[in-house]
Coordinates of C-alpha atoms in Angstrom, one line a residue:
M19 CA -11.1 25.2 37.5
Q20 CA -7.9 26.3 35.4
Q21 CA -5.5 22.5 35.9
T22 CA -9.4 20.2 35.4
K23 CA -9.7 22.4 31.7
T24 CA -6.2 21.6 30.8
I25 CA -6.4 18.0 32.1
G26 CA -9.2 17.7 29.4
I27 CA -7.6 19.2 26.2
S28 CA -4.3 17.4 26.8
A29 CA -6.7 13.5 27.5
F30 CA -8.9 15.9 24.3
A31 CA -5.3 15.5 22.2
L32 CA -4.4 12.2 23.3
K33 CA -7.4 10.9 22.7
G34 CA -7.3 12.9 18.8
K35 CA -3.9 11.4 18.4
A36 CA -5.1 7.7 18.7
Y37 CA -7.1 7.7 16.2
F38 CA -4.7 10.1 14.5
D39 CA -2.7 6.5 14.5
L40 CA -5.1 4.0 13.8
L41 CA -5.9 5.8 11.1
K42 CA -1.7 4.1 9.7
F43 CA -1.9 8.1 8.1
R44 CA 1.8 8.0 6.0
L45 CA 1.3 4.8 4.6
S46 CA -3.0 5.6 3.9
A47 CA -1.3 9.0 2.3
F48 CA 0.9 7.5 0.0
I49 CA -1.6 4.7 -1.5
A50 CA -4.1 7.9 -1.5
L51 CA -0.9 9.3 -3.9
S52 CA -0.8 6.9 -5.8
G53 CA -4.5 7.3 -6.6
M54 CA -4.0 10.7 -7.8
F55 CA -1.6 9.5 -10.5
G56 CA -3.8 7.0 -11.8
Y57 CA -6.5 10.3 -12.3
S58 CA -3.4 13.0 -13.0
L59 CA -2.4 10.1 -15.4
A60 CA -5.6 9.4 -17.6
V61 CA -6.4 13.3 -18.1
T62 CA -6.4 15.6 -20.4
R63 CA -6.5 19.1 -17.3
I64 CA -6.1 18.3 -14.1
D65 CA -9.7 19.8 -11.5
W66 CA -7.4 20.0 -8.7
L67 CA -10.8 20.3 -6.5
K68 CA -11.7 16.5 -8.0
L69 CA -7.9 15.9 -7.1
G70 CA -7.8 16.7 -3.7
L71 CA -11.5 15.3 -3.1
L72 CA -9.8 11.9 -4.7
F73 CA -7.2 12.3 -1.7
V74 CA -9.6 12.2 1.2
A75 CA -11.7 9.5 -0.1
S76 CA -8.7 7.2 -0.1
L77 CA -7.0 8.1 2.7
A78 CA -10.4 8.0 4.6
M79 CA -11.4 4.6 2.3
T80 CA -7.6 3.1 3.0
G81 CA -8.4 4.8 6.7
S82 CA -11.2 1.7 7.3
A83 CA -9.4 -0.7 6.3
N84 CA -6.2 -0.1 8.4
I85 CA -8.8 0.1 10.8
I86 CA -10.3 -3.1 10.2
N87 CA -7.2 -5.0 9.4
Q88 CA -5.9 -3.8 13.4
I89 CA -9.0 -4.9 14.7
I90 CA -8.8 -7.7 13.7
E91 CA -5.1 -8.2 14.9
K92 CA -5.6 -6.9 17.9
E93 CA -4.4 -10.3 20.0
Y94 CA -1.2 -10.2 17.6
D95 CA -0.1 -7.0 18.0
K96 CA 0.2 -7.2 21.1
L97 CA 2.7 -9.7 20.5
M98 CA 4.4 -8.4 18.5
K99 CA 7.1 -5.1 19.0
R100 CA 6.6 -2.7 15.9
T101 CA 3.1 -3.4 16.2
A102 CA 2.0 -3.3 20.6
G103 CA 3.1 0.4 20.6
R104 CA -0.3 1.4 18.6
P105 CA -3.8 2.2 20.2
L106 CA -5.9 -1.0 20.6
P107 CA -3.2 -2.5 22.2
T108 CA -2.1 -0.5 23.7
G109 CA -6.2 0.5 25.2
R110 CA -5.5 4.3 24.3
L111 CA -8.7 3.6 22.3
T112 CA -11.8 0.1 22.6
V113 CA -12.8 -2.1 19.7
Q114 CA -15.5 -0.1 19.7
E115 CA -13.9 3.6 19.4
A116 CA -11.9 1.4 16.1
A117 CA -15.0 0.6 14.7
I118 CA -17.0 3.1 14.8
F119 CA -14.2 5.1 13.6
A120 CA -13.9 3.1 10.1
F121 CA -17.1 3.0 9.5
V122 CA -17.0 6.6 9.5
L123 CA -14.9 6.8 7.4
F124 CA -16.3 4.3 5.1
V125 CA -19.3 6.0 4.5
V126 CA -17.4 9.2 4.0
A127 CA -15.0 7.8 1.8
C128 CA -18.1 6.2 -0.6
Y129 CA -20.5 9.8 -0.7
L130 CA -17.1 11.1 -2.5
F131 CA -16.6 8.5 -4.9
I132 CA -20.1 8.4 -5.8
V133 CA -21.0 11.8 -5.1
V134 CA -17.8 13.5 -7.3
F135 CA -16.9 10.1 -9.5
N136 CA -18.4 7.2 -10.7
L137 CA -20.3 4.0 -9.3
R138 CA -17.5 1.8 -11.1
A139 CA -14.1 3.7 -8.7
C140 CA -16.8 3.2 -5.7
A141 CA -16.7 -0.1 -6.1
L142 CA -13.4 -1.0 -6.5
S143 CA -12.3 0.6 -3.1
V144 CA -15.1 -1.1 -1.7
L145 CA -13.1 -4.7 -3.1
S146 CA -10.4 -3.2 -2.1
L147 CA -10.9 -2.9 1.5
L148 CA -12.9 -6.3 1.7
L149 CA -10.4 -7.9 0.2
Y150 CA -7.2 -6.4 3.0
G151 CA -10.0 -6.1 5.6
F152 CA -10.7 -9.1 5.6
V153 CA -9.6 -12.3 2.9
Y154 CA -5.3 -10.5 3.0
T155 CA -5.7 -10.2 7.3
P156 CA -6.8 -13.5 8.2
L157 CA -5.1 -15.0 5.4
K158 CA -1.6 -14.3 7.2
R159 CA -1.4 -16.8 9.7
V160 CA -2.5 -19.2 7.0
G161 CA 1.1 -18.2 4.4
P162 CA 2.8 -16.4 2.3
I163 CA -0.3 -16.9 -0.3
A164 CA -1.3 -14.0 2.0
V165 CA 0.8 -11.8 0.0
F166 CA -0.1 -12.3 -3.0
V167 CA -4.3 -12.4 -2.3
G168 CA -3.1 -8.2 -0.2
A169 CA -0.7 -7.2 -3.7
L170 CA -4.6 -6.9 -5.5
P171 CA -5.8 -4.2 -3.2
G172 CA -2.1 -3.4 -2.2
A173 CA -2.6 -2.3 -6.8
F174 CA -6.0 -1.1 -7.2
P175 CA -5.3 2.7 -5.9
P176 CA -4.4 4.0 -9.1
M177 CA -6.6 1.4 -11.3
I178 CA -9.0 3.6 -9.4
G179 CA -7.1 6.9 -9.9
W180 CA -7.8 6.3 -13.7
V181 CA -11.2 4.5 -13.7
A182 CA -12.4 8.1 -11.2
A183 CA -11.2 10.2 -14.1
T184 CA -12.6 8.4 -17.2
N185 CA -15.5 5.4 -15.1
H186 CA -13.9 3.5 -18.1
Y187 CA -12.6 0.5 -17.1
G188 CA -9.6 -0.8 -20.3
L189 CA -6.0 -1.7 -20.8
E190 CA -4.9 1.3 -20.0
P191 CA -5.4 0.8 -15.9
G192 CA -4.9 -2.7 -15.8
I193 CA -0.7 -1.8 -17.2
L194 CA -1.1 1.4 -13.9
F195 CA -2.4 -2.1 -12.0
A196 CA 0.0 -4.4 -13.3
I197 CA 3.8 -2.5 -12.0
Q198 CA 2.2 -1.8 -8.8
F199 CA 0.8 -5.3 -8.5
F200 CA 4.5 -6.5 -9.2
W201 CA 6.4 -4.4 -7.4
Q202 CA 4.4 -5.3 -3.9
F203 CA 6.5 -8.7 -4.2
P204 CA 9.4 -7.6 -3.1
H205 CA 8.9 -4.7 -1.2
F206 CA 6.0 -6.9 0.7
W207 CA 8.8 -9.4 1.0
A208 CA 11.9 -7.5 2.3
I209 CA 9.6 -6.6 4.6
A210 CA 8.8 -9.2 6.6
W211 CA 12.4 -10.5 6.1
V212 CA 13.7 -7.9 8.3
A213 CA 10.7 -8.4 10.5
D214 CA 10.6 -12.3 10.5
N215 CA 11.2 -12.7 14.4
D216 CA 8.8 -10.7 15.6
Y217 CA 6.4 -11.6 13.1
K218 CA 7.1 -15.4 14.1
K219 CA 5.7 -14.6 17.9
A220 CA 3.0 -14.1 15.9
G221 CA 2.0 -16.6 14.1
F222 CA 2.2 -14.8 10.6
K223 CA 3.5 -17.3 7.4
L224 CA 4.8 -14.0 4.6
L225 CA 7.9 -15.2 3.8
P226 CA 7.3 -17.7 0.5
S227 CA 9.9 -19.8 1.6
T228 CA 9.1 -22.9 4.5
G229 CA 13.1 -22.0 5.0
G230 CA 12.7 -18.6 5.6
K231 CA 15.4 -16.5 5.2
D232 CA 17.1 -18.8 2.2
E233 CA 18.1 -18.7 -1.2
K234 CA 14.7 -19.4 -2.5
T235 CA 12.6 -16.4 -1.0
A236 CA 15.3 -14.5 -1.8
L237 CA 14.9 -15.9 -5.5
Q238 CA 11.4 -15.4 -6.0
I239 CA 11.9 -11.6 -4.4
M240 CA 14.2 -11.7 -7.9
I241 CA 11.8 -13.2 -10.6
Y242 CA 9.0 -10.8 -9.1
T243 CA 11.1 -7.8 -10.0
L244 CA 12.5 -8.6 -13.0
F245 CA 8.1 -8.4 -13.5
L246 CA 9.0 -5.5 -13.3
L247 CA 11.0 -4.2 -16.4
P248 CA 8.4 -5.3 -19.1
V249 CA 5.6 -4.1 -18.1
G250 CA 6.9 -0.3 -17.3
W251 CA 7.8 -0.4 -20.9
L252 CA 4.1 -0.9 -21.7
P253 CA 2.9 3.2 -21.2
Y254 CA 4.8 3.9 -23.2
E255 CA 3.8 1.1 -25.9
L256 CA 0.0 1.8 -25.4
G257 CA 1.0 5.7 -26.2
M258 CA 0.2 6.1 -22.3
T259 CA 3.1 7.8 -21.7
G260 CA 6.9 9.4 -23.5
I261 CA 9.6 7.6 -24.0
N262 CA 12.1 9.6 -21.5
S263 CA 9.8 7.9 -18.9
A264 CA 10.3 3.9 -20.6
I265 CA 13.9 4.7 -19.9
V266 CA 13.7 6.1 -16.5
A267 CA 11.6 3.1 -15.8
M268 CA 14.1 0.9 -17.6
V269 CA 17.2 2.1 -15.6
C270 CA 15.4 2.5 -11.9
G271 CA 13.9 -1.5 -12.7
I272 CA 17.7 -2.4 -13.0
L273 CA 19.3 -0.4 -10.0
F274 CA 15.9 -2.7 -8.5
L275 CA 17.1 -5.9 -10.1
T276 CA 20.4 -5.4 -8.5
Q277 CA 19.5 -5.3 -5.2
T278 CA 17.9 -8.3 -5.5
F279 CA 21.5 -10.1 -7.1
Y280 CA 22.7 -9.0 -3.6
L281 CA 20.4 -10.4 -0.8
M282 CA 20.4 -13.9 -3.1
R283 CA 24.6 -13.6 -2.4
K284 CA 24.8 -12.4 0.7
R285 CA 20.6 -13.6 2.2
T286 CA 21.0 -11.0 5.2
D287 CA 18.8 -8.4 7.1
K288 CA 20.7 -5.7 5.5
A289 CA 20.3 -6.0 2.0
A290 CA 17.0 -7.1 2.6
L291 CA 16.8 -3.5 4.2
Q292 CA 18.9 -2.4 0.7
I293 CA 15.8 -3.9 -0.9
M294 CA 13.2 -2.7 1.3
F295 CA 14.0 1.3 0.7
G296 CA 14.8 0.3 -2.8
S297 CA 11.1 0.2 -3.3
F298 CA 10.5 3.2 -2.0
L299 CA 11.7 5.3 -4.7
Y300 CA 11.6 3.1 -7.0
L301 CA 7.6 2.9 -7.4
P302 CA 7.5 7.3 -6.7
I303 CA 10.1 8.3 -8.7
V304 CA 8.9 5.7 -11.6
Q305 CA 5.4 7.7 -11.0
I306 CA 6.5 10.8 -11.5
A307 CA 8.6 10.2 -14.2
F308 CA 5.0 9.3 -16.3
L309 CA 3.9 12.4 -14.3
L310 CA 5.9 14.9 -16.1
D311 CA 6.7 12.8 -19.6
K312 CA 2.8 12.9 -19.9
L313 CA 2.9 16.4 -19.2

Protein backbone atom coordinates (compact mmCIF):
# COMPACT_ATOMS: atom_id res chain seq x y z
CA MET A 1 0.00 0.00 0.00
CA GLN A 2 2.79 2.38 1.00
CA GLN A 3 4.72 1.49 -2.14
CA THR A 4 1.67 2.23 -4.32
CA LYS A 5 1.21 5.59 -2.58
CA THR A 6 4.87 6.43 -3.11
CA ILE A 7 4.64 5.56 -6.82
CA GLY A 8 1.51 7.73 -7.11
CA ILE A 9 3.24 10.73 -5.50
CA SER A 10 6.28 10.22 -7.73
CA ALA A 11 4.13 10.11 -10.86
CA PHE A 12 2.29 13.25 -9.76
CA ALA A 13 5.61 15.03 -9.16
CA LEU A 14 6.91 14.02 -12.58
CA LYS A 15 3.73 15.26 -14.23
CA GLY A 16 3.98 18.55 -12.33
CA LYS A 17 7.61 18.90 -13.43
CA ALA A 18 6.54 18.33 -17.04
CA TYR A 19 3.95 21.13 -16.82
CA PHE A 20 6.54 23.41 -15.22
CA ASP A 21 9.01 22.68 -18.03
CA LEU A 22 6.28 23.31 -20.61
CA LEU A 23 5.75 26.77 -19.12
CA LYS A 24 9.41 27.73 -19.78
CA PHE A 25 9.35 29.45 -16.42
CA ARG A 26 12.66 31.29 -16.59
CA LEU A 27 11.90 32.81 -20.00
CA SER A 28 8.30 33.59 -19.03
CA ALA A 29 9.41 35.17 -15.74
CA PHE A 30 12.02 37.30 -17.52
CA ILE A 31 9.34 38.65 -19.83
CA ALA A 32 6.91 39.18 -16.95
CA LEU A 33 9.56 41.16 -15.06
CA SER A 34 9.92 43.40 -18.10
CA GLY A 35 6.20 44.10 -17.85
CA MET A 36 6.59 44.95 -14.17
CA PHE A 37 9.31 47.42 -15.16
CA GLY A 38 6.93 49.24 -17.51
CA TYR A 39 4.23 49.36 -14.83
CA SER A 40 6.62 50.65 -12.15
CA LEU A 41 8.00 53.34 -14.44
CA ALA A 42 4.49 54.61 -15.21
CA VAL A 43 3.10 55.00 -11.68
CA THR A 44 3.90 57.59 -9.03
CA ARG A 45 3.26 55.10 -6.22
CA ILE A 46 3.62 51.34 -6.63
CA ASP A 47 0.68 49.17 -5.62
CA TRP A 48 2.54 45.99 -4.70
CA LEU A 49 -0.53 43.78 -4.91
CA LYS A 50 -1.27 44.96 -8.43
CA LEU A 51 2.39 44.59 -9.36
CA GLY A 52 2.32 40.98 -8.18
CA LEU A 53 -0.90 40.28 -10.07
CA LEU A 54 0.64 41.82 -13.20
CA PHE A 55 3.51 39.35 -12.85
CA VAL A 56 1.06 36.44 -12.60
CA ALA A 57 -1.02 37.66 -15.57
CA SER A 58 2.05 38.25 -17.74
CA LEU A 59 3.57 34.91 -16.74
CA ALA A 60 0.33 33.11 -17.61
CA MET A 61 -0.08 34.79 -21.01
CA THR A 62 3.58 34.27 -21.92
CA GLY A 63 3.42 30.66 -20.76
CA SER A 64 0.34 30.09 -22.91
CA ALA A 65 2.14 31.51 -25.96
CA ASN A 66 5.18 29.32 -25.26
CA ILE A 67 2.98 26.23 -25.09
CA ILE A 68 1.29 27.06 -28.40
CA ASN A 69 4.77 27.37 -29.90
CA GLN A 70 5.77 23.96 -28.54
CA ILE A 71 2.58 22.27 -29.75
CA ILE A 72 3.12 23.54 -33.29
CA GLU A 73 6.83 22.67 -33.24
CA LYS A 74 6.54 19.30 -31.51
CA GLU A 75 7.89 17.28 -34.44
CA TYR A 76 10.64 19.80 -35.16
CA ASP A 77 11.73 19.86 -31.51
CA LYS A 78 12.48 16.14 -31.77
CA LEU A 79 15.15 16.92 -34.37
CA MET A 80 17.15 19.42 -32.30
CA LYS A 81 19.43 18.59 -29.40
CA ARG A 82 18.46 21.71 -27.44
CA THR A 83 14.73 20.91 -27.57
CA ALA A 84 14.51 17.10 -27.83
CA GLY A 85 14.08 16.78 -24.06
CA ARG A 86 10.98 19.00 -23.86
CA PRO A 87 7.73 17.51 -22.47
CA LEU A 88 5.96 17.04 -25.82
CA PRO A 89 8.77 15.42 -27.86
CA THR A 90 9.53 13.03 -24.99
CA GLY A 91 5.87 12.15 -24.44
CA ARG A 92 5.82 13.32 -20.83
CA LEU A 93 2.73 15.30 -21.79
CA THR A 94 0.24 14.84 -24.60
CA VAL A 95 -0.75 17.59 -27.01
CA GLN A 96 -4.22 17.58 -25.45
CA GLU A 97 -2.81 18.09 -21.95
CA ALA A 98 -0.61 20.91 -23.23
CA ALA A 99 -3.51 22.58 -25.07
CA ILE A 100 -5.75 22.47 -21.98
CA PHE A 101 -2.96 23.95 -19.85
CA ALA A 102 -2.40 26.73 -22.42
CA PHE A 103 -6.13 27.52 -22.47
CA VAL A 104 -6.34 27.68 -18.66
CA LEU A 105 -3.34 30.01 -18.51
CA PHE A 106 -4.86 32.18 -21.24
CA VAL A 107 -8.18 32.49 -19.37
CA VAL A 108 -6.42 33.33 -16.09
CA ALA A 109 -4.32 35.99 -17.80
CA CYS A 110 -7.29 37.60 -19.57
CA TYR A 111 -9.33 37.62 -16.36
CA LEU A 112 -6.57 39.35 -14.39
CA PHE A 113 -5.82 41.89 -17.11
CA ILE A 114 -9.49 42.86 -17.52
CA VAL A 115 -10.59 42.78 -13.86
CA VAL A 116 -7.47 44.17 -12.18
CA PHE A 117 -6.13 46.40 -14.94
CA ASN A 118 -7.87 47.37 -18.18
CA LEU A 119 -9.07 46.12 -21.54
CA ARG A 120 -6.30 47.86 -23.49
CA ALA A 121 -3.58 46.00 -21.62
CA CYS A 122 -5.47 42.75 -22.14
CA ALA A 123 -5.84 43.43 -25.88
CA LEU A 124 -2.09 44.09 -26.25
CA SER A 125 -1.32 40.91 -24.34
CA VAL A 126 -3.65 38.81 -26.50
CA LEU A 127 -2.17 40.37 -29.65
CA SER A 128 1.27 39.43 -28.38
CA LEU A 129 0.19 35.80 -27.95
CA LEU A 130 -1.36 35.67 -31.43
CA LEU A 131 1.72 37.13 -33.11
CA TYR A 132 4.11 34.84 -31.27
CA GLY A 133 2.14 31.63 -31.39
CA PHE A 134 0.44 31.78 -34.77
CA VAL A 135 2.57 34.12 -36.92
CA TYR A 136 6.17 34.02 -35.68
CA THR A 137 6.21 30.26 -35.02
CA PRO A 138 5.30 29.07 -38.56
CA LEU A 139 7.48 31.79 -40.14
CA LYS A 140 10.62 30.32 -38.54
CA ARG A 141 10.80 27.79 -41.40
CA VAL A 142 10.16 30.47 -44.02
CA GLY A 143 13.01 32.90 -43.44
CA PRO A 144 14.57 35.69 -41.34
CA ILE A 145 11.33 37.71 -41.50
CA ALA A 146 10.32 35.55 -38.52
CA VAL A 147 12.81 37.40 -36.30
CA PHE A 148 11.28 40.77 -37.18
CA VAL A 149 7.76 39.47 -36.50
CA GLY A 150 8.89 37.79 -33.27
CA ALA A 151 10.52 41.01 -32.09
CA LEU A 152 7.08 42.68 -32.02
CA PRO A 153 5.48 40.55 -29.28
CA GLY A 154 8.87 40.30 -27.62
CA ALA A 155 8.89 44.09 -27.21
CA PHE A 156 5.31 44.36 -25.93
CA PRO A 157 5.85 43.56 -22.20
CA PRO A 158 7.11 46.97 -20.94
CA MET A 159 4.47 48.69 -23.08
CA ILE A 160 1.79 46.37 -21.66
CA GLY A 161 2.98 47.20 -18.14
CA TRP A 162 2.76 50.94 -18.84
CA VAL A 163 -0.72 50.64 -20.37
CA ALA A 164 -1.83 48.41 -17.47
CA ALA A 165 -0.88 51.23 -15.10
CA THR A 166 -2.23 54.17 -17.09
CA ASN A 167 -4.85 52.78 -19.50
CA HIS A 168 -3.18 55.02 -22.07
CA TYR A 169 -1.25 54.50 -25.29
CA GLY A 170 1.31 57.16 -26.07
CA LEU A 171 4.90 58.10 -26.81
CA GLU A 172 6.24 56.87 -23.46
CA PRO A 173 5.18 53.23 -23.83
CA GLY A 174 6.23 53.46 -27.47
CA ILE A 175 9.78 54.33 -26.38
CA LEU A 176 9.86 51.39 -23.96
CA PHE A 177 8.70 49.21 -26.83
CA ALA A 178 11.41 50.57 -29.14
CA ILE A 179 14.24 49.86 -26.69
CA GLN A 180 13.21 46.24 -26.24
CA PHE A 181 12.43 45.87 -29.95
CA PHE A 182 15.90 46.83 -31.14
CA TRP A 183 17.55 44.90 -28.29
CA GLN A 184 16.00 41.66 -29.52
CA PHE A 185 17.82 41.57 -32.85
CA PRO A 186 21.39 41.24 -31.50
CA HIS A 187 20.06 39.06 -28.68
CA PHE A 188 18.21 36.58 -30.87
CA TRP A 189 20.63 36.56 -33.79
CA ALA A 190 23.46 35.80 -31.38
CA ILE A 191 21.46 32.79 -30.15
CA ALA A 192 20.65 31.79 -33.74
CA TRP A 193 24.36 32.06 -34.64
CA VAL A 194 25.43 29.73 -31.83
CA ALA A 195 22.55 27.27 -32.44
CA ASP A 196 22.60 27.55 -36.24
CA ASN A 197 23.51 23.92 -36.91
CA ASP A 198 20.79 22.71 -34.55
CA TYR A 199 18.21 25.05 -36.10
CA LYS A 200 19.06 23.80 -39.57
CA LYS A 201 18.10 20.25 -38.54
CA ALA A 202 14.53 21.50 -38.07
CA GLY A 203 14.59 23.67 -41.18
CA PHE A 204 14.57 26.96 -39.25
CA LYS A 205 16.00 29.89 -41.22
CA LEU A 206 16.67 32.66 -38.72
CA LEU A 207 19.99 34.33 -39.50
CA PRO A 208 19.56 37.48 -41.62
CA SER A 209 22.13 36.55 -44.25
CA THR A 210 21.71 33.65 -46.67
CA GLY A 211 25.38 32.92 -46.00
CA GLY A 212 24.63 32.25 -42.34
CA LYS A 213 27.53 32.95 -40.04
CA ASP A 214 29.21 35.58 -42.20
CA GLU A 215 30.15 39.25 -42.15
CA LYS A 216 26.72 40.31 -43.50
CA THR A 217 24.98 38.75 -40.51
CA ALA A 218 27.53 40.32 -38.14
CA LEU A 219 27.00 43.71 -39.81
CA GLN A 220 23.23 43.56 -39.33
CA ILE A 221 23.69 42.61 -35.69
CA MET A 222 25.90 45.68 -35.30
CA ILE A 223 23.40 48.01 -37.04
CA TYR A 224 20.47 47.01 -34.82
CA THR A 225 22.65 47.32 -31.72
CA LEU A 226 23.60 50.83 -32.86
CA PHE A 227 19.93 51.87 -32.67
CA LEU A 228 20.02 51.25 -28.91
CA LEU A 229 22.22 54.33 -28.39
CA PRO A 230 19.68 56.98 -29.45
CA VAL A 231 16.54 55.17 -28.21
CA GLY A 232 18.18 54.57 -24.82
CA TRP A 233 18.49 58.35 -24.46
CA LEU A 234 14.84 59.10 -25.25
CA PRO A 235 13.32 58.35 -21.80
CA TYR A 236 15.45 61.18 -20.42
CA GLU A 237 14.44 63.53 -23.26
CA LEU A 238 10.75 62.82 -22.54
CA GLY A 239 11.19 63.42 -18.83
CA MET A 240 10.45 59.81 -17.93
CA THR A 241 13.79 59.42 -16.14
CA GLY A 242 16.85 61.49 -15.28
CA ILE A 243 20.25 62.06 -16.80
CA ASN A 244 21.98 59.35 -14.74
CA SER A 245 20.06 56.50 -16.33
CA ALA A 246 20.57 58.03 -19.77
CA ILE A 247 24.33 57.89 -19.18
CA VAL A 248 24.08 54.30 -17.94
CA ALA A 249 22.07 53.35 -21.04
CA MET A 250 24.62 55.06 -23.28
CA VAL A 251 27.61 53.35 -21.63
CA CYS A 252 25.91 49.94 -21.72
CA GLY A 253 24.96 50.53 -25.35
CA ILE A 254 28.54 51.38 -26.28
CA LEU A 255 29.89 48.30 -24.48
CA PHE A 256 27.25 46.16 -26.18
CA LEU A 257 28.19 47.67 -29.53
CA THR A 258 31.90 46.87 -29.07
CA GLN A 259 30.95 43.20 -28.78
CA THR A 260 29.38 43.35 -32.23
CA PHE A 261 32.62 44.80 -33.68
CA TYR A 262 34.45 41.81 -32.23
CA LEU A 263 31.96 39.47 -33.92
CA MET A 264 32.45 41.28 -37.24
CA ARG A 265 36.19 40.75 -36.93
CA LYS A 266 36.26 37.16 -35.65
CA ARG A 267 32.94 35.67 -36.84
CA THR A 268 33.14 32.82 -34.32
CA ASP A 269 30.61 31.11 -32.06
CA LYS A 270 32.56 32.38 -29.05
CA ALA A 271 32.11 36.00 -30.17
CA ALA A 272 28.39 35.42 -30.76
CA LEU A 273 28.10 33.81 -27.32
CA GLN A 274 29.63 36.93 -25.77
CA ILE A 275 26.94 39.05 -27.47
CA MET A 276 24.26 36.71 -26.15
CA PHE A 277 25.50 37.07 -22.57
CA GLY A 278 25.98 40.80 -23.10
CA SER A 279 22.35 41.11 -24.17
CA PHE A 280 21.22 39.34 -21.00
CA LEU A 281 23.10 41.98 -18.98
CA TYR A 282 22.17 45.05 -21.04
CA LEU A 283 18.39 44.97 -20.67
CA PRO A 284 18.02 44.43 -16.90
CA ILE A 285 20.84 46.87 -16.10
CA VAL A 286 19.29 49.62 -18.22
CA GLN A 287 15.76 48.97 -16.93
CA ILE A 288 16.91 48.99 -13.30
CA ALA A 289 18.83 52.22 -13.96
CA PHE A 290 15.66 53.83 -15.35
CA LEU A 291 13.68 52.81 -12.26
CA LEU A 292 16.33 53.92 -9.77
CA ASP A 293 16.72 57.24 -11.57
CA LYS A 294 12.98 57.85 -11.41
CA LEU A 295 12.94 57.08 -7.68
